[in-house]
PDB file of C-alpha atoms in Angstrom:
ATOM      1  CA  UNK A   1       3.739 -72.937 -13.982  1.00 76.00           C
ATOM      2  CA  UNK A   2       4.036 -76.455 -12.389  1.00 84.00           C
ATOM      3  CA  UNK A   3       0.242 -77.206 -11.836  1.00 89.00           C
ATOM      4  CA  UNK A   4       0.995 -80.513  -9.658  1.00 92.00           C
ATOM      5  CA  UNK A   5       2.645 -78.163  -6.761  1.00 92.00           C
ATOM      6  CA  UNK A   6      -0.412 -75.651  -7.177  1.00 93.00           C
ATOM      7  CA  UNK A   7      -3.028 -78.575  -6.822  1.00 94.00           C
ATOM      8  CA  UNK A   8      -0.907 -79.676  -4.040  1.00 94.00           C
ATOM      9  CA  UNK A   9      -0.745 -77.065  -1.982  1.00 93.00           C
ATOM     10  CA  UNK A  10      -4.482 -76.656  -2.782  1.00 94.00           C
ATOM     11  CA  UNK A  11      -5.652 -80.130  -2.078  1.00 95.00           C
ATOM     12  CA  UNK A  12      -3.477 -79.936   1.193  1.00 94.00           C
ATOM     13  CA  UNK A  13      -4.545 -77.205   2.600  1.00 94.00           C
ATOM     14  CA  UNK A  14      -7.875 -78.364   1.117  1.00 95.00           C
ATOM     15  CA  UNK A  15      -7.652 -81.169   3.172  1.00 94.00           C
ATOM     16  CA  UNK A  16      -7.207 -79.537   6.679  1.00 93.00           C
ATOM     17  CA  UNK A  17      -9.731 -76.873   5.957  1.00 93.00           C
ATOM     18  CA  UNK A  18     -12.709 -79.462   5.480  1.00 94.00           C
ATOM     19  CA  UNK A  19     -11.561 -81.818   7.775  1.00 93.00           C
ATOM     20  CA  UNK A  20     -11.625 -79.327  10.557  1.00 90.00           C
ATOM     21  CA  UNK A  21     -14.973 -78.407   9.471  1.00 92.00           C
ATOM     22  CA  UNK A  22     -15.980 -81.528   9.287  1.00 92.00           C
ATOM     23  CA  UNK A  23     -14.880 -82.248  13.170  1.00 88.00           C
ATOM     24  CA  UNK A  24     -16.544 -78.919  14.177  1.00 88.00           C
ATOM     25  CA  UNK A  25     -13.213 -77.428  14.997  1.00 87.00           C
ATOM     26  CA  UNK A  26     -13.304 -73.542  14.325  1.00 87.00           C
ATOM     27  CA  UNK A  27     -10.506 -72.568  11.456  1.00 89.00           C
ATOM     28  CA  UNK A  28     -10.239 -69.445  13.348  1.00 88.00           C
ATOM     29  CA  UNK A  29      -8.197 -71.773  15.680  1.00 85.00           C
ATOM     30  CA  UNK A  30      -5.364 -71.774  13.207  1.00 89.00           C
ATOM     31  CA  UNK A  31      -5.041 -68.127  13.379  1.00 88.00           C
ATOM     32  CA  UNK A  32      -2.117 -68.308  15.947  1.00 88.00           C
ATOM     33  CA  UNK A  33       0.929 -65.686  15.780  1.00 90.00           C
ATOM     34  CA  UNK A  34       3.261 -68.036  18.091  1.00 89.00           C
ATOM     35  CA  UNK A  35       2.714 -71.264  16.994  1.00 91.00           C
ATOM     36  CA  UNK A  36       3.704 -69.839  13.410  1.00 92.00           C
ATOM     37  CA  UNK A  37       6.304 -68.355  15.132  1.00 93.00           C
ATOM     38  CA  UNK A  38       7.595 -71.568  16.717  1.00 92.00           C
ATOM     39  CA  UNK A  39       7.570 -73.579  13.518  1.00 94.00           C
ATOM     40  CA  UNK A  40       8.642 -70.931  11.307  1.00 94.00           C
ATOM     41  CA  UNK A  41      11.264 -69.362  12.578  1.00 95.00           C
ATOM     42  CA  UNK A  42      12.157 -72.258  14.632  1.00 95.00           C
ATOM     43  CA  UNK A  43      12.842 -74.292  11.163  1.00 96.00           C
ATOM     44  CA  UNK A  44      14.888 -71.476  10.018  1.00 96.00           C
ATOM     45  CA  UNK A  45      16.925 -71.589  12.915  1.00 96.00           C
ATOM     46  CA  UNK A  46      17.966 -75.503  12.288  1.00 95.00           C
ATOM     47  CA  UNK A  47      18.760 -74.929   9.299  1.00 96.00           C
ATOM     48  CA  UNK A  48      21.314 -71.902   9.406  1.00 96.00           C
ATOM     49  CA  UNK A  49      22.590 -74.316  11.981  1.00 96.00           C
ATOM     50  CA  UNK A  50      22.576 -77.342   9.865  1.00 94.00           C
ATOM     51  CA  UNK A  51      23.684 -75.873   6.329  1.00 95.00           C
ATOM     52  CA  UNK A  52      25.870 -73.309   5.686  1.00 95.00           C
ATOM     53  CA  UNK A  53      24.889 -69.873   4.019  1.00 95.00           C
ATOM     54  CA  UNK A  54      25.846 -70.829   0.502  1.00 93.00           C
ATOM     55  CA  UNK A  55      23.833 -73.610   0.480  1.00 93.00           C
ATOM     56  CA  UNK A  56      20.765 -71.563   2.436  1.00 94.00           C
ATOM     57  CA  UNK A  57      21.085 -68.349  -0.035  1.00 94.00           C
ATOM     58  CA  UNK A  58      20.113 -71.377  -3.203  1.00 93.00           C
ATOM     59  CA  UNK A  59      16.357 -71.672  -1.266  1.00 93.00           C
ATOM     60  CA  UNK A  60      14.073 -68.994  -3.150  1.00 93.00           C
ATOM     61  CA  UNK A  61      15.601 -70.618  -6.245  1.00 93.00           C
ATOM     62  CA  UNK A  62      14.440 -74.533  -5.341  1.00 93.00           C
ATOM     63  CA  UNK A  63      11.367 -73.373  -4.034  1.00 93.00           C
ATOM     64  CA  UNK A  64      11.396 -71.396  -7.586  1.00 91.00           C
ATOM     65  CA  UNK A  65      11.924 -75.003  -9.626  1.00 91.00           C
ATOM     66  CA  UNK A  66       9.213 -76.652  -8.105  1.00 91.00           C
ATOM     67  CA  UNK A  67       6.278 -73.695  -9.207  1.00 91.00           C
ATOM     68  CA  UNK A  68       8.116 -73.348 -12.790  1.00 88.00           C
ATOM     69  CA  UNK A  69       8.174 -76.039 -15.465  1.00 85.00           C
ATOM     70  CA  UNK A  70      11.944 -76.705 -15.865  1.00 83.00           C
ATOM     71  CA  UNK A  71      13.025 -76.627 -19.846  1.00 84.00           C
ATOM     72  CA  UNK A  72      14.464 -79.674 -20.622  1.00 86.00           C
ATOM     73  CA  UNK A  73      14.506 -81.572 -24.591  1.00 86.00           C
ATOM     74  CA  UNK A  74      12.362 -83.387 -24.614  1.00 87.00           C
ATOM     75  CA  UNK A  75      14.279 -87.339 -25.301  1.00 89.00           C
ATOM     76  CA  UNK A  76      12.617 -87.856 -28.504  1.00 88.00           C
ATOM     77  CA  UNK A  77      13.695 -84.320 -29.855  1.00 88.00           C
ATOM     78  CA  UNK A  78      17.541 -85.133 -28.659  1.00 91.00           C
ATOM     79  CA  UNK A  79      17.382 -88.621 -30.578  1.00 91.00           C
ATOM     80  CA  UNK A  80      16.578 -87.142 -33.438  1.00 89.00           C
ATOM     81  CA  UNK A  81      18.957 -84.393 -33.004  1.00 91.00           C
ATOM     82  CA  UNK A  82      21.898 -86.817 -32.402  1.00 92.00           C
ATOM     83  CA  UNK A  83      19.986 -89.258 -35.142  1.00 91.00           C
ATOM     84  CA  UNK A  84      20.731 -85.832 -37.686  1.00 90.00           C
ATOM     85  CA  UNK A  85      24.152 -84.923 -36.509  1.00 91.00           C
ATOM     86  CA  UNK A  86      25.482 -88.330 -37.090  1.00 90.00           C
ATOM     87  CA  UNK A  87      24.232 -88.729 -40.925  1.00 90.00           C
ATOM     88  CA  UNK A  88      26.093 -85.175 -41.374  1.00 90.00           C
ATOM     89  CA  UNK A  89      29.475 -86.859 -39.759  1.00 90.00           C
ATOM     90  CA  UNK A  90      29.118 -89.694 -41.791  1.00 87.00           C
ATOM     91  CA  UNK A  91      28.756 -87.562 -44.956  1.00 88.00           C
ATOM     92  CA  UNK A  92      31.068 -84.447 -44.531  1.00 88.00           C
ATOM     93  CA  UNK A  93      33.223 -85.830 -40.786  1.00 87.00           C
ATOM     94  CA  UNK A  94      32.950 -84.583 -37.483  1.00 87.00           C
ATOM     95  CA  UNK A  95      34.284 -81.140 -37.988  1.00 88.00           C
ATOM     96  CA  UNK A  96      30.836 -80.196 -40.008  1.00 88.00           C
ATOM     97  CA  UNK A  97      29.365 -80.063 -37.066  1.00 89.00           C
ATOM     98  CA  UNK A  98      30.992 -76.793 -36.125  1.00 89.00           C
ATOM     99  CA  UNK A  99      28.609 -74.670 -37.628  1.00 87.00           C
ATOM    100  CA  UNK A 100      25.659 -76.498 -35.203  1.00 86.00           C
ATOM    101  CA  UNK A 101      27.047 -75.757 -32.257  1.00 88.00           C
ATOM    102  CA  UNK A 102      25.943 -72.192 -31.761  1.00 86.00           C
ATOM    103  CA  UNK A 103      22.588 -73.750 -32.552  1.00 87.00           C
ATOM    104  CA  UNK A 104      22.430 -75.630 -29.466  1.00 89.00           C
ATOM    105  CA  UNK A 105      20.783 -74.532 -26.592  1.00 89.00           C
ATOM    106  CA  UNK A 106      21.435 -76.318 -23.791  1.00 90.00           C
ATOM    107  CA  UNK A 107      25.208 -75.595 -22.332  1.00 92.00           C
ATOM    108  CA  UNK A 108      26.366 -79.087 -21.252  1.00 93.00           C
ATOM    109  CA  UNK A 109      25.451 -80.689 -25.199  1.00 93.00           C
ATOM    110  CA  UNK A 110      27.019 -77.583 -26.121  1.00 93.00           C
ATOM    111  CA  UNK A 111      30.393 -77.982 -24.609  1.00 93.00           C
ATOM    112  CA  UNK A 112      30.139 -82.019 -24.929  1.00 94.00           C
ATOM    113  CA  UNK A 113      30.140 -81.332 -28.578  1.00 93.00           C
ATOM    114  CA  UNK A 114      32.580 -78.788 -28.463  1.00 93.00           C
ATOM    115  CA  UNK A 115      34.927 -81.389 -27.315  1.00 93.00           C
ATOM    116  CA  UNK A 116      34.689 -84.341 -29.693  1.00 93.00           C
ATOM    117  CA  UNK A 117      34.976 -81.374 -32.569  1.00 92.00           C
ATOM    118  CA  UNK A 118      38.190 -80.307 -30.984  1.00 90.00           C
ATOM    119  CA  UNK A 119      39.635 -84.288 -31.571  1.00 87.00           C
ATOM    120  CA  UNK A 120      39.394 -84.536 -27.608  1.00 89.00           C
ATOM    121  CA  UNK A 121      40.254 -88.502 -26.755  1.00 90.00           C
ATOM    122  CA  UNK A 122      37.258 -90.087 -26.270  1.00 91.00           C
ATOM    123  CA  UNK A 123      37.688 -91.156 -22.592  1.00 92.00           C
ATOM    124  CA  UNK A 124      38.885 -87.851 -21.758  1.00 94.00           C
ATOM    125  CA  UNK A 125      35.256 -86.633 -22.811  1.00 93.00           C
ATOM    126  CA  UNK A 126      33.369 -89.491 -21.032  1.00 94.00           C
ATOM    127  CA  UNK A 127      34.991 -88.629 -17.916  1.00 95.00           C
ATOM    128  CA  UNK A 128      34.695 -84.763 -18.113  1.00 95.00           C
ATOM    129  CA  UNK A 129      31.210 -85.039 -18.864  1.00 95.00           C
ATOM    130  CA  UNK A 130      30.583 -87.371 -16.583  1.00 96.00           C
ATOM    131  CA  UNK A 131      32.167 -85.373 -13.804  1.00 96.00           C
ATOM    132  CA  UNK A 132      30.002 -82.794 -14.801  1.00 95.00           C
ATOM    133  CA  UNK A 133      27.034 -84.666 -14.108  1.00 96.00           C
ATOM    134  CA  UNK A 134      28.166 -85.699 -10.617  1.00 96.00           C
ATOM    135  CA  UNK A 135      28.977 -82.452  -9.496  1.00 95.00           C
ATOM    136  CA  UNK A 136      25.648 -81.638 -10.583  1.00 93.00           C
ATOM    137  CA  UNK A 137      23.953 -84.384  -8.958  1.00 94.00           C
ATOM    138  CA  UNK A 138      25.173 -83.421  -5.605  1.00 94.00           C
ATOM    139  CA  UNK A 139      24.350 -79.824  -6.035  1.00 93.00           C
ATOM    140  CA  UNK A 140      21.021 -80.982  -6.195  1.00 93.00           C
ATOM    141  CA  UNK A 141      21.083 -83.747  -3.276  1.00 95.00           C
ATOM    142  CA  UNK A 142      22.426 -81.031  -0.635  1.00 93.00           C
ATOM    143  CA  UNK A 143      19.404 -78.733  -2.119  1.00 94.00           C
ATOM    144  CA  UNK A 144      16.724 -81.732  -1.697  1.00 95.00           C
ATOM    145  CA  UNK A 145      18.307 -82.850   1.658  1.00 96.00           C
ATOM    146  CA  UNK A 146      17.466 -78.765   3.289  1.00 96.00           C
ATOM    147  CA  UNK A 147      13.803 -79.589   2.804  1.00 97.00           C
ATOM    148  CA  UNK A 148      13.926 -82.747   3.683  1.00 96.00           C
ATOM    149  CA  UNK A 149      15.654 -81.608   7.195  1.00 96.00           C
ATOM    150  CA  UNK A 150      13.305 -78.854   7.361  1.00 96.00           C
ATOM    151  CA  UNK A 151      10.301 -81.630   6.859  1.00 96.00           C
ATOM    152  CA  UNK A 152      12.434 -83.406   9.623  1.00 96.00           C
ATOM    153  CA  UNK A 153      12.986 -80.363  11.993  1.00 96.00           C
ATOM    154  CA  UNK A 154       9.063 -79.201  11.688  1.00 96.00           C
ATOM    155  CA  UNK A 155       6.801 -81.549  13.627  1.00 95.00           C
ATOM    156  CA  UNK A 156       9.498 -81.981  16.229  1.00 94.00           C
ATOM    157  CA  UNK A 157       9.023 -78.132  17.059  1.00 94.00           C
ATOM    158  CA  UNK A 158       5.532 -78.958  16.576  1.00 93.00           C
ATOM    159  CA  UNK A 159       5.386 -80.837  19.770  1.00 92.00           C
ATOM    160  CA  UNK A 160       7.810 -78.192  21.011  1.00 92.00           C
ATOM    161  CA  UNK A 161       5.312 -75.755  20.521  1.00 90.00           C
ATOM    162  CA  UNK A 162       1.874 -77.851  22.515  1.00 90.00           C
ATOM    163  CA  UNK A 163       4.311 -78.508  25.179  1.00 91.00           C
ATOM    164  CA  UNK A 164       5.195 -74.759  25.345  1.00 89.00           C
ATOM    165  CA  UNK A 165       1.244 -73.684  24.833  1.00 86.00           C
ATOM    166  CA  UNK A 166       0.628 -76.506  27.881  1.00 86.00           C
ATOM    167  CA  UNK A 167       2.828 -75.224  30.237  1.00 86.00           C
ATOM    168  CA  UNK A 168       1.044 -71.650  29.402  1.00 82.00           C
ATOM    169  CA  UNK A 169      -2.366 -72.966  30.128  1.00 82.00           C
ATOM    170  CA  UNK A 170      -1.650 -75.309  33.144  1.00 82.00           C
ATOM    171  CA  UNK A 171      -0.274 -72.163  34.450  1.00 80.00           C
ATOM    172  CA  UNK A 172      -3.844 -70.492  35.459  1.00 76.00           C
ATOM    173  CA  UNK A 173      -6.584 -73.269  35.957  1.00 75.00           C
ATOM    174  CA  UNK A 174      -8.420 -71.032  37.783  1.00 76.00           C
ATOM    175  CA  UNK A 175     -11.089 -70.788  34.763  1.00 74.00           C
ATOM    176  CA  UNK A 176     -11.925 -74.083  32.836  1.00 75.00           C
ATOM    177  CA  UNK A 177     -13.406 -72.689  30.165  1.00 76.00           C
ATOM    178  CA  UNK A 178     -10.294 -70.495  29.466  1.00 75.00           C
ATOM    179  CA  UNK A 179      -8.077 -73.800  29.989  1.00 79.00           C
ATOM    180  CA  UNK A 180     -10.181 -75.660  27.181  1.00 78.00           C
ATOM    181  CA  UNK A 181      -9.594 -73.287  24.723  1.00 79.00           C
ATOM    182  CA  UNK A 182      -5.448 -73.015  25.849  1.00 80.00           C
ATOM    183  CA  UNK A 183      -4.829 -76.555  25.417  1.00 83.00           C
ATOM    184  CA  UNK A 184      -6.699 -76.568  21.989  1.00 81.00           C
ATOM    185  CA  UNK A 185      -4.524 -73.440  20.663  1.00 81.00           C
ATOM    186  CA  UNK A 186      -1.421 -75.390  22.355  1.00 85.00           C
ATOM    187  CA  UNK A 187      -1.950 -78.074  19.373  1.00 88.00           C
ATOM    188  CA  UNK A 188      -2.144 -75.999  16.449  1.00 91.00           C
ATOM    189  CA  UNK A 189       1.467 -75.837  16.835  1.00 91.00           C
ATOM    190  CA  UNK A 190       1.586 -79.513  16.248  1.00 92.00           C
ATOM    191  CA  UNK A 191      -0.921 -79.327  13.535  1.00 93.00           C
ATOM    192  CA  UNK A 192       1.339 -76.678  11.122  1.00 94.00           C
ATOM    193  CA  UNK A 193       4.328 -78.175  12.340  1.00 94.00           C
ATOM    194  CA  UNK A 194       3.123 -81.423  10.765  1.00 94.00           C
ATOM    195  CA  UNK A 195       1.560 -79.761   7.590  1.00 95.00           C
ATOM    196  CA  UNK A 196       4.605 -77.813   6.912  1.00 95.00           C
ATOM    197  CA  UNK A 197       6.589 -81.137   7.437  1.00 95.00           C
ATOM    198  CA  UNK A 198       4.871 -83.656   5.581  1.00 95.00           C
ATOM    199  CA  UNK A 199       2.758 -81.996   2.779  1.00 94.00           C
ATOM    200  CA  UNK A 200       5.060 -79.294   1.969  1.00 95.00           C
ATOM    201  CA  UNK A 201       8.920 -79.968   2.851  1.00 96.00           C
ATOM    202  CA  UNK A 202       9.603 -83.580   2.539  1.00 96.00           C
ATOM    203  CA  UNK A 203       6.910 -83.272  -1.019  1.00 96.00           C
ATOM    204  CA  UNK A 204       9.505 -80.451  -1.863  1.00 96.00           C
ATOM    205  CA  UNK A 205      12.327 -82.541  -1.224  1.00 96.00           C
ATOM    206  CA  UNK A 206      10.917 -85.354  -2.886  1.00 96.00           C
ATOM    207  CA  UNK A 207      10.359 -82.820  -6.084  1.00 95.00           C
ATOM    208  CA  UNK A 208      13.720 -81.734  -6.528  1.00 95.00           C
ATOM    209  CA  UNK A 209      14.654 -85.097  -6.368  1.00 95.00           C
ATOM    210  CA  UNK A 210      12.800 -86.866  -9.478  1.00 93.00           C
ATOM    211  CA  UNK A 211      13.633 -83.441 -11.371  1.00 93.00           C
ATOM    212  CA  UNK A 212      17.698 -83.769 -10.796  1.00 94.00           C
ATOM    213  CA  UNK A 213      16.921 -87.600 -12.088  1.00 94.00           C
ATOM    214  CA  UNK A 214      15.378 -86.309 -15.314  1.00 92.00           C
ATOM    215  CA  UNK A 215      18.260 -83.981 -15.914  1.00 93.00           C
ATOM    216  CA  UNK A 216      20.793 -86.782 -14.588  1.00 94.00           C
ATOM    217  CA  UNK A 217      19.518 -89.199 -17.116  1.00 93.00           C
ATOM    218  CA  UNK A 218      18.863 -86.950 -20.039  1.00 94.00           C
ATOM    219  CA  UNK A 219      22.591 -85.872 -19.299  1.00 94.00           C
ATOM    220  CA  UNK A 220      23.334 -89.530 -19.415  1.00 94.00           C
ATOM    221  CA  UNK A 221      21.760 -89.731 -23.054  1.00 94.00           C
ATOM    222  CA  UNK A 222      23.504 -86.722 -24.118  1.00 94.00           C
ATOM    223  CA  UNK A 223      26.815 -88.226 -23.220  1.00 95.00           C
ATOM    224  CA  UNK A 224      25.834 -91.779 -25.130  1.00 94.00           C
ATOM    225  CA  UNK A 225      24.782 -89.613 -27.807  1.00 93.00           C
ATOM    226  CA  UNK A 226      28.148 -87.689 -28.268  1.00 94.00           C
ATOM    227  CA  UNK A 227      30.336 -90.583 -27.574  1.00 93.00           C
ATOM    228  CA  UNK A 228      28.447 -92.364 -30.551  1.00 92.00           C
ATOM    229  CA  UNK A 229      29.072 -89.639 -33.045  1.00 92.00           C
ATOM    230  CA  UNK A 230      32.560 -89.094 -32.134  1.00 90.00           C
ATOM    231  CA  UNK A 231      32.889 -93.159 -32.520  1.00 89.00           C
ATOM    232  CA  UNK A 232      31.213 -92.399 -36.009  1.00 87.00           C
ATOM    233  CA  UNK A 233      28.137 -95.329 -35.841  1.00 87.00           C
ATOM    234  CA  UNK A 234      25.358 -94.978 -37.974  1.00 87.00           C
ATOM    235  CA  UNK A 235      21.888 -93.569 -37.497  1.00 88.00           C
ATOM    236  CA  UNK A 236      20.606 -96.709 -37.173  1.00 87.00           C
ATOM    237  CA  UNK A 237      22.585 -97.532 -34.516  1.00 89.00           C
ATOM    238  CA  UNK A 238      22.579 -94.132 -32.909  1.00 90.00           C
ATOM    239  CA  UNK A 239      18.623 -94.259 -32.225  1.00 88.00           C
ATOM    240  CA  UNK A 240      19.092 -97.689 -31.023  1.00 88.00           C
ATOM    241  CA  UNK A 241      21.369 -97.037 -28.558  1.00 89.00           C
ATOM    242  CA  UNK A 242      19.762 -94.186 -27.188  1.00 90.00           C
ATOM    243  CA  UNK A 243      15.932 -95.463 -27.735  1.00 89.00           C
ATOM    244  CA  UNK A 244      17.114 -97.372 -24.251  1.00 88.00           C
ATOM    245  CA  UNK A 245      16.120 -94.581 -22.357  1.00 88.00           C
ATOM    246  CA  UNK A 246      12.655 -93.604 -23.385  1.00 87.00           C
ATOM    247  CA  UNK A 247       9.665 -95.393 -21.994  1.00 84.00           C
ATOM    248  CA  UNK A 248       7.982 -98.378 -23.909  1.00 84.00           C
ATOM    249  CA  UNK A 249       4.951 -95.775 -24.757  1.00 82.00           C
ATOM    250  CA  UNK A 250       7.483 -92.881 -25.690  1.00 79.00           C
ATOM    251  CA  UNK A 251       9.562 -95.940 -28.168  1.00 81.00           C
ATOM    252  CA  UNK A 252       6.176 -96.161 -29.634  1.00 79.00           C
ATOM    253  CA  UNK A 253       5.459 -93.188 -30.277  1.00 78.00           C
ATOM    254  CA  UNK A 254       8.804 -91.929 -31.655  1.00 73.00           C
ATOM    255  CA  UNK A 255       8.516 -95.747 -33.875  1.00 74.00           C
ATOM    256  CA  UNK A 256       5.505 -93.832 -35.463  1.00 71.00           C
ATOM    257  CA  UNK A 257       7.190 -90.625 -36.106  1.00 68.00           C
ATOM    258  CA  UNK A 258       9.374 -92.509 -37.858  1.00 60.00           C
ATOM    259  CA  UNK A 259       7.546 -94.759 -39.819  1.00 54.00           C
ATOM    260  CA  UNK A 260       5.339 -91.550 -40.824  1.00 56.00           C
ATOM    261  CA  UNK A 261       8.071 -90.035 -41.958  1.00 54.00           C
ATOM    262  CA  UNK A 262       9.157 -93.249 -43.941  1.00 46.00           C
ATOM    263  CA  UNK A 263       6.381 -93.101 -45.916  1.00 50.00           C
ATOM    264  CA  UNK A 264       6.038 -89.306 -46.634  1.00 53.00           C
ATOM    265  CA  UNK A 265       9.591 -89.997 -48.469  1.00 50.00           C
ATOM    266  CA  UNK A 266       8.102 -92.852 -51.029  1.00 45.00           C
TER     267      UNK A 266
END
């Protein structure tokens, strides 16, 4: 489970809870069928008009990424992997690998590696795998881009919503009282209609974002990594090369796991 969407959610809705309290407004307020029905449904209706089905029918799966902790190798773990594959293609030549590749896990190293076994030219594999990753890429920009419509869309039918539960209570002034509490339930449209919009859609949007970047650059690695064995350079040079695109603290740390292990040899 992805806690940082579950505390959130929680801190959001945290957030209008109290504050409501705070003001003295009465939560009960929020219980209102056709504002929901306004923003809700009135979202949904952009975007069927905006996107088309096959993009729509991918939505219980993003909103499914951004509760579940997506499995990715972790860098460190794929420089040593690449670190191990190149001392056995140095020793024994690229076609010992053969016998890994059932090991691997993850289906784009998989097939990467399947390539530079089969003697594929080495541009040929750079661009294939590369074109991989951009189809990829934009898979996951026109799933980021329905939330952040939707987080677009939502306060705008917000308004759309007081101005509807205005014209509703300016329709009978005859009781005051009865007119207060109409114009207050008129702006609980605008209140979900920004909630929905800026703590949950555009934060979605902004989710799926940094996650395609993780896989976009841990792709990126992958294809250094593959390149570099097939181009036969040496460990050394292979953790080098690669080390580029860890963090100064995660260079640190796998500088330690490798001095440890250093000295567990002698």
């Amino acid at each position: 489970m992805e806690k940082s969407t579950i505390i959130g959610v929680g801190l959001g809705l945290v957030a209008v809870l109290l504050g409501m309290t705070l003001k003295g407004a009465p939560i009960s307020a929020l219980i209102n069928p056709a504002a929901f029905v306004i923003i809700i449904v009135g979202t949904a209706a952009s975007l069927f008009i905006g996107f088309p089905i096959s993009e729509l029918k991918k939505f219980p799966k993003l909103i499914k990424m951004i509760f579940v902790v997506q499995k990715m190798l972790p860098r460190e773990e794929v420089i040593a992997l690449f670190m191990e594959w190149a001392s056995i293609t140095r020793r024994e030549g690229l076609l010992a690998l053969e016998s890994k590749v059932d090991e691997i896990e993850d289906l784009f190293l998989r097939n990467g590696m399947r390539m530079i076994i089969d003697g594929n030219d080495q541009d040929l594999v750079r661009d294939v795998l590369l074109e991989d990753i951009a189809a990829t890429e934009e898979r996951h920009r026109a799933g980021a881009l329905i939330f952040s419509q939707a987080g677009m869309y939502a306060p705008t039918l917000g308004v759309l919503g007081a101005v509807i539960g205005l014209i509703a209570a300016l329709a009978d002034m005859s009781d005051m009282e009865k007119l207060a509490h109409a114009i207050g339930a008129a702006f609980v449209a605008t209140l979900i209609g920004i909630f929905t919009g800026y703590v949950l859609w555009h934060p979605i949007a902004n989710k799926l974002k940094r996650l395609s970047k993780r896989e976009v650059e841990l792709r990126l690695m992958m294809v250094e990594g593959l390149l570099s064995i097939q181009s036969g350079v040496s460990t050394v040079a292979i953790n080098q090369k690669l080390s580029v695109f860890l963090t100064p603290t995660e260079r640190r740390k796998l500088s330690q796991k490798g001095a440890e292990a250093v000295e567990q040899k002698a």
